[in-house]
Short mmCIF file of C-alpha atoms and ligand atoms in Angstrom, two decimals:
data_model
loop_
_atom_site.label_atom_id
_atom_site.label_comp_id
_atom_site.label_asym_id
_atom_site.label_seq_id
_atom_site.Cartn_x
_atom_site.Cartn_y
_atom_site.Cartn_z
CA MET A 1 69.65 96.17 73.26
CA ASP A 2 68.86 99.64 71.42
CA LYS A 3 64.90 98.70 71.99
CA LEU A 4 62.99 99.26 74.85
CA ARG A 5 62.07 95.72 76.29
CA PHE A 6 58.46 96.34 76.70
CA LEU A 7 57.28 100.10 76.46
CA THR A 8 56.12 102.53 72.51
CA PRO A 9 57.21 105.26 72.55
CA GLU A 10 53.13 106.30 73.00
CA ASN A 11 52.86 104.54 76.76
CA LEU A 12 55.86 106.53 76.86
CA ASP A 13 53.34 110.00 76.17
CA GLN A 14 51.03 108.32 78.42
CA ILE A 15 52.83 107.96 80.79
CA ARG A 16 54.61 111.71 80.82
CA ILE A 17 51.01 113.29 79.96
CA ASP A 18 49.50 111.29 82.67
CA PHE A 19 51.42 110.55 85.40
CA GLY A 20 54.19 112.20 85.26
CA THR A 21 58.31 111.01 86.33
CA PRO A 22 59.86 109.17 87.58
CA THR A 23 57.46 106.66 87.07
CA PHE A 24 57.62 103.10 88.02
CA VAL A 25 56.46 100.92 84.24
CA TYR A 26 55.72 97.19 84.99
CA ASP A 27 54.18 94.40 82.31
CA GLU A 28 51.94 92.06 83.73
CA ASP A 29 52.52 89.74 80.83
CA THR A 30 56.08 89.44 81.91
CA LEU A 31 55.49 88.43 85.24
CA ARG A 32 53.31 86.29 83.87
CA ALA A 33 55.43 84.79 81.33
CA ASN A 34 58.06 84.16 84.62
CA ALA A 35 55.88 82.96 86.32
CA ARG A 36 54.84 80.44 84.58
CA ALA A 37 58.59 79.86 84.17
CA VAL A 38 58.83 79.80 87.98
CA LYS A 39 56.79 77.35 87.99
CA ASN A 40 57.77 74.49 85.50
CA PHE A 41 60.95 74.35 87.73
CA PRO A 42 61.78 70.79 86.92
CA ASN A 43 60.80 68.93 90.38
CA ALA A 44 60.34 64.36 91.28
CA PHE A 45 58.32 65.09 93.65
CA GLY A 46 56.12 68.18 93.11
CA LEU A 47 56.59 72.01 93.40
CA PHE A 48 55.55 74.39 95.24
CA PRO A 49 56.65 77.85 93.89
CA ARG A 50 56.61 81.32 96.19
CA TYR A 51 57.10 84.31 95.04
CA ALA A 52 59.75 86.82 97.50
CA MET A 53 57.68 90.00 97.47
CA LYS A 54 60.89 91.98 99.14
CA SER A 55 61.70 91.86 96.20
CA ALA A 56 58.59 94.33 94.61
CA PRO A 57 55.70 94.37 97.38
CA THR A 58 53.16 96.11 95.48
CA ALA A 59 49.50 94.61 95.95
CA ALA A 60 48.58 94.53 92.38
CA ILE A 61 51.73 92.50 91.29
CA LEU A 62 51.20 90.62 94.63
CA ARG A 63 47.68 89.79 93.22
CA ILE A 64 49.03 89.27 89.35
CA PHE A 65 51.54 85.69 91.15
CA ASN A 66 48.61 84.82 93.69
CA ASN A 67 46.44 84.51 90.60
CA GLU A 68 49.10 82.67 88.83
CA GLY A 69 49.10 80.16 91.55
CA LEU A 70 52.47 81.31 93.75
CA GLY A 71 52.09 81.76 97.18
CA ILE A 72 54.67 84.25 99.11
CA ASP A 73 58.04 83.91 101.02
CA ALA A 74 57.41 86.93 103.42
CA SER A 75 60.28 88.58 105.03
CA SER A 76 59.04 89.86 107.77
CA GLU A 77 55.64 90.56 109.95
CA PHE A 78 55.15 93.44 107.81
CA GLU A 79 55.20 91.90 104.91
CA VAL A 80 52.77 89.21 106.02
CA GLU A 81 50.36 91.47 106.93
CA ARG A 82 51.07 93.01 102.88
CA ALA A 83 50.44 89.55 101.50
CA VAL A 84 46.75 88.89 103.45
CA ARG A 85 45.59 92.61 102.98
CA SER A 86 46.38 91.14 98.86
CA GLY A 87 44.33 88.44 98.68
CA TYR A 88 46.19 85.91 100.32
CA GLY A 89 45.82 82.59 102.20
CA THR A 90 47.70 82.51 105.83
CA GLU A 91 48.43 79.24 104.81
CA SER A 92 50.10 79.35 101.30
CA ILE A 93 52.46 82.94 103.21
CA SER A 94 55.73 81.60 104.84
CA MET A 95 58.00 83.62 106.79
CA SER A 96 61.92 83.99 107.02
CA THR A 97 63.56 86.78 109.46
CA GLN A 98 66.36 87.90 110.51
CA GLU A 99 64.32 89.34 113.29
CA PHE A 100 61.86 87.51 114.95
CA PRO A 101 59.01 89.55 115.71
CA GLU A 102 57.13 88.49 119.52
CA ASN A 103 54.01 87.81 119.06
CA PHE A 104 54.26 86.06 115.63
CA ARG A 105 52.35 83.32 117.41
CA PHE A 106 49.32 84.44 116.63
CA TRP A 107 49.79 84.08 112.91
CA VAL A 108 50.88 80.65 113.05
CA GLN A 109 47.79 80.27 114.60
CA ASP A 110 46.52 81.05 111.07
CA GLY A 111 47.84 79.23 109.36
CA VAL A 112 51.45 81.22 108.45
CA LYS A 113 54.51 78.62 108.57
CA VAL A 114 57.55 79.94 109.36
CA ASN A 115 61.33 79.34 108.79
CA LEU A 116 63.27 79.59 111.67
CA CYS A 117 66.06 81.35 110.66
CA SER A 118 69.11 81.00 114.43
CA LEU A 119 69.15 79.42 117.27
CA ASN A 120 67.82 82.22 118.96
CA GLN A 121 64.42 81.67 116.97
CA ILE A 122 64.53 79.01 118.28
CA HIS A 123 64.11 79.61 121.75
CA LYS A 124 62.01 82.63 120.68
CA PHE A 125 59.92 80.44 119.26
CA GLY A 126 60.29 77.29 121.49
CA ILE A 127 59.29 78.51 124.42
CA TRP A 128 55.51 79.69 122.92
CA GLY A 129 55.16 76.80 120.63
CA GLY A 130 55.28 73.09 122.47
CA GLY A 131 53.90 70.99 119.27
CA GLU A 132 54.18 72.98 116.15
CA SER A 133 55.47 73.06 112.99
CA VAL A 134 58.76 74.54 111.83
CA GLY A 135 60.49 74.46 109.34
CA LEU A 136 64.33 75.77 109.81
CA ARG A 137 66.77 77.49 108.15
CA PHE A 138 70.75 77.14 107.72
CA ASN A 139 73.36 78.46 106.04
CA PRO A 140 75.69 75.06 104.98
CA GLY A 141 78.97 76.36 104.83
CA MET A 142 78.47 77.93 101.85
CA GLY A 143 77.45 80.92 99.09
CA SER A 144 77.62 81.83 95.41
CA GLY A 145 76.86 85.76 94.65
CA GLY A 146 77.37 88.12 92.48
CA THR A 147 79.19 90.15 94.76
CA ASN A 148 79.96 90.24 98.96
CA ARG A 149 76.82 91.94 98.95
CA THR A 150 74.38 89.91 96.74
CA ASN A 151 76.59 86.31 98.52
CA VAL A 152 73.95 84.60 101.36
CA GLY A 153 75.57 81.60 102.30
CA GLY A 154 79.15 80.66 103.65
CA PRO A 155 80.65 82.58 107.00
CA ALA A 156 81.03 86.20 105.86
CA SER A 157 76.56 85.56 106.03
CA SER A 158 74.92 86.34 109.02
CA PHE A 159 71.58 83.95 107.89
CA GLY A 160 70.30 81.00 108.46
CA ILE A 161 71.63 78.70 110.95
CA TRP A 162 74.94 77.74 110.66
CA LYS A 163 75.56 74.50 109.71
CA ASP A 164 78.21 72.77 112.41
CA ASP A 165 74.45 74.21 114.89
CA LEU A 166 73.10 71.54 113.62
CA GLU A 167 73.46 69.56 117.04
CA GLU A 168 72.62 71.73 118.36
CA ALA A 169 69.60 72.81 116.67
CA LYS A 170 68.34 69.43 116.63
CA SER A 171 67.89 69.11 120.70
CA LEU A 172 65.87 72.96 120.68
CA CYS A 173 63.54 71.65 119.02
CA LYS A 174 63.11 68.27 120.52
CA ASN A 175 63.29 70.13 123.86
CA TYR A 176 60.55 72.42 122.53
CA ASN A 177 58.53 69.41 121.76
CA LEU A 178 58.59 71.18 117.14
CA LYS A 179 58.07 69.61 114.48
CA VAL A 180 61.04 70.18 111.69
CA ASP A 181 58.96 69.33 108.44
CA ARG A 182 61.13 71.67 106.97
CA ILE A 183 64.33 72.93 105.57
CA HIS A 184 65.72 76.15 104.01
CA THR A 185 68.43 76.66 102.54
CA HIS A 186 69.22 80.45 100.62
CA ILE A 187 72.28 80.33 99.55
CA GLY A 188 71.66 83.03 96.15
CA SER A 189 72.72 79.64 94.46
CA GLY A 190 72.70 81.96 91.12
CA SER A 191 72.58 80.50 87.23
CA ASP A 192 76.41 77.74 87.81
CA PRO A 193 74.32 74.40 86.91
CA LEU A 194 76.99 73.03 89.64
CA VAL A 195 76.11 75.34 92.05
CA TRP A 196 73.11 73.66 92.21
CA GLN A 197 73.99 70.73 92.03
CA LYS A 198 76.14 70.94 95.78
CA VAL A 199 74.00 72.79 97.60
CA ALA A 200 70.79 70.57 96.72
CA GLY A 201 72.96 68.03 98.28
CA MET A 202 73.79 69.91 101.67
CA SER A 203 70.71 70.71 101.91
CA LEU A 204 69.61 66.28 101.12
CA ASP A 205 72.01 65.47 103.65
CA LEU A 206 70.28 68.36 106.94
CA VAL A 207 67.08 66.25 105.69
CA ARG A 208 68.41 63.84 106.55
CA ALA A 209 69.00 63.89 109.50
CA PHE A 210 65.82 64.94 110.12
CA PRO A 211 62.88 62.35 109.76
CA THR A 212 60.28 64.58 109.64
CA VAL A 213 61.07 66.50 106.34
CA LYS A 214 58.65 66.71 103.87
CA SER A 215 60.20 69.20 101.56
CA LEU A 216 62.94 71.61 101.16
CA ASN A 217 63.29 74.89 100.26
CA LEU A 218 66.37 75.73 98.28
CA GLY A 219 65.00 79.29 98.03
CA GLY A 220 65.95 82.08 95.39
CA GLY A 221 68.91 83.58 93.81
CA TYR A 222 67.78 82.61 90.34
CA LYS A 223 69.62 85.60 88.75
CA VAL A 224 69.58 87.34 85.24
CA ALA A 225 70.98 88.95 82.23
CA ARG A 226 70.59 92.88 82.53
CA MET A 227 73.18 93.41 80.00
CA ALA A 228 74.16 91.37 77.73
CA ASP A 229 77.45 90.26 78.66
CA GLU A 230 75.71 89.36 82.19
CA GLN A 231 75.00 85.15 82.71
CA ALA A 232 71.54 84.59 83.32
CA THR A 233 69.24 81.15 85.20
CA ASP A 234 68.62 78.92 82.71
CA LEU A 235 65.90 76.94 84.82
CA GLN A 236 65.67 73.45 83.22
CA GLU A 237 68.94 73.61 83.40
CA ILE A 238 69.66 74.47 87.01
CA GLY A 239 67.02 72.17 88.26
CA GLU A 240 67.16 69.14 86.00
CA PRO A 241 70.57 67.59 87.99
CA VAL A 242 68.41 68.53 91.26
CA LYS A 243 66.33 66.69 90.29
CA LYS A 244 67.16 63.93 90.09
CA LEU A 245 69.05 64.39 93.82
CA PHE A 246 64.98 63.52 94.69
CA GLU A 247 64.86 61.37 93.14
CA ASP A 248 68.24 59.28 94.35
CA PHE A 249 67.14 60.51 98.12
CA ALA A 250 64.01 59.15 97.72
CA GLU A 251 65.54 55.61 96.47
CA GLU A 252 68.01 55.44 99.31
CA THR A 253 65.44 56.02 101.48
CA GLY A 254 61.83 56.13 100.66
CA ARG A 255 61.33 59.18 101.13
CA LYS A 256 59.37 61.66 98.72
CA LEU A 257 60.62 64.82 99.41
CA LYS A 258 58.45 68.06 98.14
CA LEU A 259 60.20 71.29 96.20
CA GLU A 260 59.77 74.73 96.94
CA ILE A 261 61.34 77.19 96.19
CA GLU A 262 60.22 81.40 96.45
CA PRO A 263 62.64 83.77 93.27
CA GLY A 264 61.81 87.29 93.52
CA THR A 265 64.83 88.59 91.38
CA PHE A 266 63.94 85.84 88.54
CA LEU A 267 59.97 86.94 88.23
CA LEU A 268 61.02 91.27 88.51
CA ALA A 269 63.28 91.58 87.18
CA HIS A 270 62.81 92.33 83.33
CA ALA A 271 59.44 92.81 84.23
CA CYS A 272 59.59 96.33 85.14
CA SER A 273 61.30 100.30 83.42
CA LEU A 274 61.33 103.36 85.80
CA VAL A 275 60.59 106.74 83.33
CA THR A 276 61.70 109.21 84.10
CA THR A 277 63.51 113.00 82.32
CA ILE A 278 66.72 114.84 81.57
CA GLN A 279 66.85 117.34 83.88
CA ASP A 280 69.95 118.88 83.68
CA VAL A 281 72.67 118.00 81.37
CA THR A 282 76.77 119.50 83.19
CA SER A 283 80.22 119.00 82.35
CA THR A 284 83.40 118.90 83.24
CA GLY A 285 85.53 119.44 80.44
CA LYS A 286 87.63 117.89 78.05
CA GLU A 287 89.33 116.31 81.10
CA GLY A 288 86.39 114.76 82.69
CA TYR A 289 82.66 113.53 81.58
CA ARG A 290 79.24 115.34 80.68
CA PHE A 291 76.82 114.47 82.68
CA LEU A 292 73.44 113.47 82.71
CA LYS A 293 70.51 114.26 85.03
CA LEU A 294 68.04 112.42 86.17
CA ASN A 295 64.15 113.59 88.51
CA ALA A 296 64.80 109.29 89.45
CA GLY A 297 68.35 108.02 90.81
CA MET A 298 69.19 107.04 94.67
CA THR A 299 65.18 107.58 95.55
CA GLU A 300 64.72 104.86 92.81
CA ILE A 301 67.67 103.04 92.43
CA LEU A 302 69.36 102.49 94.83
CA ARG A 303 71.62 99.30 93.51
CA PRO A 304 74.25 100.84 91.10
CA SER A 305 74.92 102.91 94.39
CA LEU A 306 75.07 99.54 96.67
CA TYR A 307 76.94 97.48 94.44
CA GLY A 308 78.48 98.14 90.75
CA ALA A 309 74.71 96.98 89.47
CA GLN A 310 74.42 97.42 85.89
CA HIS A 311 70.80 98.66 84.67
CA PRO A 312 70.10 99.63 80.08
CA ILE A 313 70.18 102.83 80.27
CA PHE A 314 67.81 104.47 77.19
CA VAL A 315 67.92 108.13 76.19
CA ILE A 316 64.81 109.47 74.06
CA PRO A 317 64.57 112.65 72.45
CA GLU A 318 61.48 114.58 73.43
CA GLU A 319 58.78 114.50 70.68
CA GLY A 320 59.10 116.94 68.20
CA GLN A 321 62.50 117.54 68.97
CA SER A 322 65.84 116.20 66.13
CA LYS A 323 65.96 111.44 67.04
CA PHE A 324 68.89 110.86 65.66
CA ARG A 325 72.10 111.80 67.90
CA ASP A 326 75.16 110.88 68.10
CA GLU A 327 76.86 108.51 70.70
CA VAL A 328 78.85 109.76 73.17
CA GLU A 329 80.67 108.55 76.88
CA GLN A 330 77.91 109.77 80.00
CA VAL A 331 77.41 109.67 83.35
CA VAL A 332 74.47 109.32 84.26
CA VAL A 333 73.73 110.76 87.41
CA GLY A 334 70.34 110.67 89.91
CA HIS A 335 69.35 114.04 91.37
CA CYS A 336 70.21 113.65 94.69
CA CYS A 337 72.93 115.59 96.39
CA GLU A 338 75.61 112.62 97.05
CA SER A 339 78.64 111.30 95.07
CA GLY A 340 77.42 108.23 94.70
CA ASP A 341 73.96 108.62 93.29
CA LEU A 342 75.28 107.43 90.65
CA LEU A 343 73.55 105.01 86.74
CA THR A 344 76.31 104.43 85.34
CA PRO A 345 79.67 102.72 88.43
CA ALA A 346 82.01 100.77 87.20
CA PRO A 347 80.31 96.87 86.77
CA ASN A 348 80.61 96.22 90.77
CA GLU A 349 82.42 98.96 91.81
CA PRO A 350 79.90 101.61 92.94
CA GLU A 351 82.51 104.45 93.58
CA SER A 352 83.94 104.50 90.48
CA LEU A 353 82.43 106.41 87.89
CA SER A 354 81.89 103.92 84.35
CA PRO A 355 80.76 107.24 81.54
CA ARG A 356 78.99 104.97 79.06
CA MET A 357 77.85 105.16 75.87
CA LEU A 358 74.42 107.08 75.25
CA PRO A 359 73.00 109.47 71.88
CA ARG A 360 74.19 113.06 73.50
CA GLY A 361 70.88 113.24 75.88
CA GLU A 362 69.89 117.27 76.58
CA ILE A 363 67.64 118.91 78.79
CA GLY A 364 63.60 116.92 78.49
CA ASP A 365 64.80 113.68 76.73
CA SER A 366 62.57 110.52 77.99
CA CYS A 367 65.85 108.67 80.40
CA VAL A 368 64.46 105.39 80.99
CA ILE A 369 65.92 102.83 82.59
CA GLU A 370 64.83 98.34 82.71
CA GLY A 371 65.85 95.85 84.63
CA VAL A 372 64.42 97.47 87.45
CA GLY A 373 61.85 95.37 88.57
CA ALA A 374 63.86 93.54 91.73
CA TYR A 375 65.01 96.17 94.86
CA CYS A 376 64.62 98.99 93.67
CA SER A 377 61.31 100.89 94.53
CA SER A 378 60.57 98.60 97.13
CA MET A 379 65.23 99.19 98.30
CA SER A 380 65.50 102.78 97.41
CA ALA A 381 66.36 105.60 99.61
CA LYS A 382 62.79 106.65 99.79
CA ASN A 383 62.82 110.31 100.83
CA TYR A 384 66.38 111.76 100.87
CA ASN A 385 66.43 114.75 99.60
CA SER A 386 62.94 114.89 100.46
CA PHE A 387 61.96 113.95 97.34
CA PRO A 388 58.67 112.53 97.44
CA GLU A 389 58.35 108.22 96.33
CA ALA A 390 57.96 107.56 92.39
CA ALA A 391 53.91 106.43 90.72
CA GLU A 392 54.14 102.42 90.19
CA VAL A 393 52.04 101.63 86.75
CA LEU A 394 51.10 98.76 85.05
CA LYS A 395 51.01 97.88 81.56
CA LYS A 396 48.88 94.96 81.17
CA SER A 397 47.65 92.06 79.15
CA ASP A 398 45.40 94.41 77.40
CA GLY A 399 48.39 97.71 76.84
CA SER A 400 46.57 100.02 78.84
CA LEU A 401 48.98 101.65 81.64
CA SER A 402 47.26 101.12 85.50
CA LEU A 403 48.20 103.63 88.69
CA ILE A 404 49.12 100.49 91.04
CA ARG A 405 51.14 103.12 93.49
CA LYS A 406 50.24 106.67 93.58
CA ARG A 407 53.36 109.47 93.72
CA GLN A 408 53.47 110.46 98.01
CA THR A 409 52.54 113.85 98.13
CA PHE A 410 54.28 116.76 100.11
CA GLU A 411 52.16 115.76 102.89
CA GLN A 412 52.83 112.52 103.46
CA ILE A 413 56.74 113.02 103.00
CA ILE A 414 55.85 114.74 106.75
CA GLU A 415 52.52 113.42 108.18
CA ASN A 416 54.16 112.17 111.33
CA GLU A 417 56.87 114.56 111.95
CA VAL A 418 55.64 116.84 115.14
CA VAL A 419 57.06 120.32 116.47
CA PRO A 420 57.39 120.10 120.22
C1 PLP B 501 65.53 87.78 99.24
C2 PLP B 501 65.21 86.14 99.90
C3 PLP B 501 64.82 85.68 98.42
C4 PLP B 501 64.60 85.78 96.74
O1 PLP B 501 66.19 86.26 96.31
P1 PLP B 501 65.94 86.53 95.18
O2 PLP B 501 67.15 86.71 94.54
O3 PLP B 501 65.70 87.81 94.54
O4 PLP B 501 65.90 85.27 94.05
C5 PLP B 501 64.16 84.04 98.75
N1 PLP B 501 64.91 84.01 99.91
C6 PLP B 501 65.12 84.51 101.42
C7 PLP B 501 65.02 84.08 102.29
C8 PLP B 501 65.08 86.01 101.05
O5 PLP B 501 65.63 86.25 101.52
#
């Protein structure tokens, strides 16, 4: 991985001059290619892929996926509203949320689909929603995340109705006259075909318990390889055994289920790079480290601090400077007054420094961080140290660069404050 994925030296110059840094740059070609790969997921009786918009919710990105024919997985009522504003029809949106909104019935009346994710959510919705169709999200009792913090199934995860509460969920739905037409399990299944097969099997058992169910949603969680030693998901490989299980299920029960999937990471991760500037270099001597300090950090990318996530990092000398730099071990840190603001932690160990071999960085150089499309811009420590939210730019298929989100102004940072 010694070449930038989609940015050219000319792009970097233009970004520095026209937009400034730090700036997120999304690549339209990659977004569309990933959407097409998702639409090709193996399926027996039809597929409806959704985009898990919490990974990157900017309108220009939503537009591209709408244009590609993807639906939406929303994780709050605010995301529903955001998707509608960007042009999505309500019927293509499904919401699975940890915090069920009080007035969600109005969205359901308008066609938004809902997956109820706890017994309490069934109560909350049931009191109003007699006769409505709903989906139920279950925790099937097993998970497969990269780390404990990305594991969203099994006993250590609060997401979904616990598998042993199946009977209670069933009788609640019956009492409230809710028709269950979708089952949903998102456990972050990763890249292992055997795990997918197992989870699909467990999920089909849940479908068996609800004769009115017409579709099964297996969530997202397809891993991508940001670093050379990481394991990427082959959608064809994990999808084939799942397709077979759907066919067997149809043979056994006569029910031809539709498949839904809703990736975020897979669609976005490689489709964005963050362009930053090295604004300072310090050293703690022979026993210590050489630190490159960026003009960005956890205010843009929190994943390394949160999970010890690894991202490709490129040091690119400023125009006019010698292009040749020897490679040395360096620690890359962000601009926040917070020792956890670290871009080179040890893998899965956010608290350990892990110096990386990189060209010797100097003040004024560009530093590009790749693999930042998913859960970076959308999940940052926004405005910490009162730094403004970064700009976002789209590299369009014709090669041109367009602003899709302006850099936040100072006024916007303080606009809601009131001094009594
Ligand atoms: C976050 C989320 C997804 C997407 O997960 P990825 O790991 O980004 O693919 C899908 N479904 C639900 C319910 C989610 O909460």
